[in-house]
XYZ file of C-alpha atoms in Angstrom:
314
model
C 179.898 60.005 -123.363
C 177.386 58.581 -120.849
C 179.052 55.569 -119.149
C 177.780 53.032 -116.660
C 180.814 51.732 -114.859
C 180.683 48.315 -113.173
C 183.370 47.861 -110.529
C 184.593 44.412 -109.565
C 185.697 43.193 -106.119
C 189.346 44.340 -106.781
C 188.135 47.930 -106.936
C 186.994 47.721 -103.396
C 189.357 45.329 -101.616
C 192.685 44.614 -103.433
C 194.083 42.687 -100.394
C 192.209 39.452 -100.339
C 193.491 38.651 -96.841
C 192.726 42.038 -95.231
C 188.937 42.557 -95.388
C 188.971 45.359 -92.799
C 187.144 48.669 -93.318
C 190.460 50.489 -93.344
C 191.755 48.222 -96.153
C 188.554 48.892 -98.243
C 188.816 52.702 -97.825
C 192.448 52.581 -98.924
C 191.537 50.603 -102.053
C 188.581 52.887 -102.806
C 190.892 55.855 -102.856
C 193.017 54.160 -105.507
C 189.927 53.173 -107.484
C 188.718 56.746 -107.333
C 191.698 57.871 -109.460
C 190.596 55.683 -112.376
C 186.987 56.835 -111.957
C 187.890 60.521 -111.876
C 190.240 60.108 -114.928
C 187.041 59.453 -116.894
C 185.112 62.279 -115.341
C 188.086 64.574 -116.051
C 187.845 63.617 -119.779
C 184.314 64.946 -119.776
C 182.415 61.685 -119.591
C 179.241 61.290 -117.509
C 179.779 58.336 -115.192
C 177.419 56.335 -113.058
C 178.822 53.565 -110.852
C 177.688 50.134 -109.920
C 179.859 48.002 -107.501
C 179.879 44.459 -106.211
C 179.529 43.416 -102.593
C 180.426 39.793 -102.400
C 182.990 39.842 -99.563
C 181.267 42.682 -97.722
C 177.723 41.279 -97.589
C 179.261 37.888 -96.600
C 181.017 39.576 -93.699
C 177.853 41.410 -92.631
C 175.815 38.138 -92.756
C 178.538 36.243 -90.926
C 178.752 38.890 -88.150
C 174.924 38.789 -87.725
C 174.835 34.993 -87.727
C 177.631 34.781 -85.168
C 175.775 37.182 -82.851
C 172.668 34.985 -83.287
C 174.537 31.832 -82.574
C 175.880 33.352 -79.337
C 172.463 34.556 -78.153
C 169.179 33.658 -79.948
C 167.788 36.936 -78.658
C 169.978 38.863 -81.031
C 168.201 39.828 -84.333
C 168.970 37.655 -87.326
C 168.534 40.344 -89.909
C 167.026 39.138 -93.291
C 169.352 39.011 -96.277
C 167.734 41.994 -98.162
C 168.489 44.151 -95.148
C 172.071 42.988 -94.977
C 172.330 43.875 -98.698
C 171.084 47.454 -97.829
C 173.707 47.565 -95.066
C 176.368 46.769 -97.636
C 175.136 49.409 -100.151
C 175.486 52.101 -97.487
C 178.851 50.856 -96.207
C 180.567 50.618 -99.626
C 178.772 53.629 -101.021
C 180.011 55.710 -98.144
C 183.614 54.778 -98.809
C 183.389 55.142 -102.584
C 181.615 58.515 -102.573
C 184.001 60.012 -100.125
C 187.008 58.705 -102.034
C 185.713 59.963 -105.335
C 184.787 63.429 -103.829
C 188.283 63.694 -102.340
C 189.867 62.942 -105.741
C 187.626 65.419 -107.468
C 188.475 68.130 -104.984
C 192.230 67.379 -105.531
C 191.757 68.052 -109.213
C 189.559 71.139 -108.692
C 186.529 69.546 -110.313
C 183.308 70.839 -108.843
C 180.944 67.846 -108.814
C 178.858 66.162 -106.149
C 178.801 62.363 -105.583
C 175.938 60.497 -103.951
C 174.862 56.976 -103.167
C 171.267 55.805 -103.968
C 170.202 52.803 -101.924
C 168.699 50.965 -104.773
C 165.999 48.326 -105.077
C 165.982 46.175 -108.095
C 162.880 44.375 -109.170
C 163.056 40.699 -110.041
C 160.361 38.232 -111.264
C 159.046 36.117 -108.412
C 158.749 33.323 -111.028
C 162.363 33.679 -112.202
C 163.782 30.112 -112.646
C 166.669 31.149 -110.358
C 164.359 30.798 -107.385
C 163.917 27.060 -108.163
C 167.691 26.446 -107.785
C 169.411 28.573 -105.115
C 173.174 28.347 -105.773
C 174.814 31.467 -104.206
C 176.517 30.571 -100.805
C 176.506 33.369 -98.161
C 177.523 33.787 -94.556
C 178.976 31.382 -91.981
C 179.571 27.636 -91.994
C 177.346 25.478 -89.864
C 177.259 21.940 -88.554
C 174.646 19.538 -89.890
C 172.649 19.907 -86.777
C 172.779 23.703 -86.912
C 171.889 23.676 -90.592
C 168.841 21.480 -89.931
C 167.748 23.855 -87.165
C 168.017 26.904 -89.415
C 166.000 25.195 -92.092
C 163.211 24.334 -89.664
C 163.288 27.643 -87.806
C 164.042 30.199 -90.573
C 163.198 28.347 -93.784
C 166.789 28.605 -95.055
C 168.155 26.389 -97.886
C 171.300 24.927 -96.474
C 173.861 23.073 -98.662
C 177.093 21.240 -97.687
C 180.177 23.128 -98.963
C 183.212 21.107 -99.966
C 183.514 19.300 -96.645
C 183.755 22.504 -94.610
C 180.260 22.492 -93.234
C 176.915 23.742 -94.392
C 176.194 27.222 -95.661
C 172.950 29.022 -96.572
C 172.465 29.386 -100.365
C 170.179 31.903 -102.077
C 168.896 32.314 -105.672
C 170.347 34.589 -108.349
C 167.454 36.004 -110.416
C 167.857 38.421 -113.307
C 166.908 42.200 -112.861
C 163.919 43.482 -114.684
C 163.573 47.026 -113.403
C 164.975 49.537 -110.926
C 162.596 51.192 -108.371
C 164.638 54.276 -108.013
C 165.232 54.850 -111.652
C 163.488 58.264 -111.730
C 165.460 59.468 -108.748
C 168.684 58.475 -110.418
C 167.690 60.109 -113.737
C 166.812 63.378 -112.002
C 170.064 63.465 -110.039
C 172.146 62.789 -113.148
C 170.152 65.590 -114.925
C 171.432 67.869 -112.110
C 175.069 66.829 -112.803
C 175.424 64.409 -109.836
C 177.787 61.456 -110.031
C 175.679 58.491 -108.863
C 176.639 55.309 -107.160
C 173.612 52.889 -107.639
C 172.571 49.227 -107.665
C 175.348 48.371 -105.297
C 175.909 44.602 -105.052
C 173.380 44.176 -107.823
C 170.799 46.070 -105.835
C 168.425 44.954 -103.060
C 166.226 42.275 -104.756
C 162.494 42.989 -104.459
C 159.337 41.617 -105.986
C 156.118 43.539 -106.668
C 153.133 42.423 -104.640
C 150.263 44.658 -105.619
C 151.226 48.220 -104.633
C 154.080 46.993 -102.431
C 157.624 45.935 -103.214
C 158.951 43.237 -100.889
C 162.542 42.239 -100.235
C 163.626 38.686 -101.116
C 166.599 36.610 -100.089
C 168.669 36.598 -103.314
C 171.760 37.933 -105.014
C 171.532 39.737 -108.287
C 174.746 39.688 -110.287
C 176.132 43.301 -110.312
C 177.100 43.042 -114.025
C 173.470 42.319 -114.978
C 172.272 45.130 -112.662
C 174.857 47.501 -114.318
C 173.496 46.449 -117.728
C 169.917 47.149 -116.774
C 170.928 50.602 -115.346
C 172.746 51.303 -118.620
C 169.514 50.509 -120.589
C 167.424 52.679 -118.352
C 169.807 55.620 -118.621
C 170.268 54.990 -122.323
C 173.999 55.053 -121.695
C 176.412 54.997 -124.626
C 178.699 52.488 -123.011
C 178.784 49.796 -120.399
C 182.319 49.500 -118.975
C 182.949 46.435 -116.782
C 186.251 46.755 -114.928
C 187.931 43.660 -113.426
C 191.326 42.210 -112.796
C 192.278 41.278 -116.392
C 193.061 43.435 -119.478
C 191.102 41.209 -121.909
C 188.619 38.481 -122.115
C 190.355 35.208 -123.151
C 189.322 31.969 -124.726
C 190.990 28.680 -123.814
C 191.863 30.472 -120.595
C 194.962 29.110 -118.736
C 195.678 26.654 -121.581
C 198.703 26.568 -123.997
C 196.484 27.950 -126.771
C 195.022 30.815 -124.664
C 194.025 33.811 -126.864
C 193.089 37.392 -125.908
C 190.028 38.820 -127.542
C 190.061 42.522 -128.669
C 186.738 42.784 -130.487
C 183.842 40.314 -130.085
C 180.649 40.290 -132.180
C 177.474 39.030 -130.742
C 177.505 35.834 -132.826
C 181.067 35.135 -131.694
C 180.038 35.610 -128.026
C 177.224 33.156 -128.539
C 179.670 30.622 -130.002
C 182.061 30.986 -127.158
C 179.325 30.768 -124.509
C 178.010 27.555 -126.107
C 181.588 26.149 -126.000
C 181.801 26.865 -122.273
C 184.802 29.263 -122.634
C 183.768 31.450 -119.681
C 183.533 30.536 -116.017
C 179.876 30.687 -114.771
C 180.652 32.616 -111.530
C 183.321 34.861 -113.052
C 183.556 35.908 -116.782
C 180.329 34.423 -118.038
C 177.932 37.089 -116.493
C 180.280 39.886 -117.756
C 180.130 38.614 -121.244
C 176.423 37.967 -121.154
C 175.802 41.429 -119.794
C 177.994 43.069 -122.497
C 176.169 41.048 -125.181
C 172.727 42.089 -123.846
C 173.694 45.777 -123.830
C 174.946 45.877 -127.368
C 171.798 44.183 -128.572
C 169.676 46.727 -126.605
C 170.035 49.450 -129.220
C 172.142 50.224 -132.272
C 175.338 52.094 -131.590
C 175.853 50.845 -128.038
C 179.307 49.646 -126.918
C 180.372 47.346 -124.089
C 183.901 46.821 -122.848
C 185.431 44.504 -120.297
C 188.867 45.758 -119.151
C 191.157 46.079 -116.188
C 190.572 48.810 -113.526
C 193.950 50.504 -114.280
C 193.284 50.626 -118.000
C 189.849 52.183 -117.999
C 190.937 55.297 -119.901
C 192.859 53.302 -122.459
C 189.899 50.942 -122.935
C 187.610 53.896 -123.850
C 190.236 55.018 -126.422
C 190.247 51.534 -127.898
C 193.760 50.774 -126.816
C 193.007 48.123 -124.198
C 190.244 45.687 -123.088
C 187.719 43.588 -124.995
C 185.173 45.560 -126.985
C 181.735 44.031 -127.745
C 179.947 45.193 -130.828
C 176.609 44.428 -132.486
């Protein structure tokens, strides 16, 4: 089975307090076991990962250096996203390669630094909402707006932060490279952090300051690869309605019309479960016979076997 696997933040950094490189590598080695379980079963797996904490750390480090000395380079956000793809991909591909070797599976793993095309007229550009990087004083925020054109918003009384838009992906620049590598039996890590957002300008593609949700990027990759399954791995075993209420209920199978009903009722948190549900719904509508599942990282194998997770059907 051809599977596109979307890894949530817990697959990269399980200790929310320790955001060090060492902690990430340790978590990646645990994550690799679940990934290789699927490969060992004979599935063809391509991997998409998030980058929320990591790109935030990179941006904050760059901004701190800039605050200290204005001669330091304030790298643009798309470049910081590329940094995070290389950093996380390096850890994941080495961890997966190590686990494959332990099990005597002869496969190669590689990371593709991936640009994802968005529409420059996407409505998300009219309402930047994704906070990134450091906190600033009102005076510093005003200066960055004037000097760099940043959109700065006050964040819960803690200061001002830069916010960027979150447009939807429409295509992947490196899709032919990814397809060719998969044909040669490579295990591919692509669209990291949702991909580097770019817009077409004539014959050029230009990076933009934005964040593409990794679940939507994974869904787009699954369409392009004509995958059989989109598997989104997170911290919970099932999607729930009435979450954290006395009448909370786990969902095992969700039809598209049921998903629409729950979305309309506001059952899923916008920055958390909602994009996962919407990505799954979009993938099963893409073509007859497609399956999408949301499950916990530790239950990936069981989810494919239908023994865990929430399965979306057309």
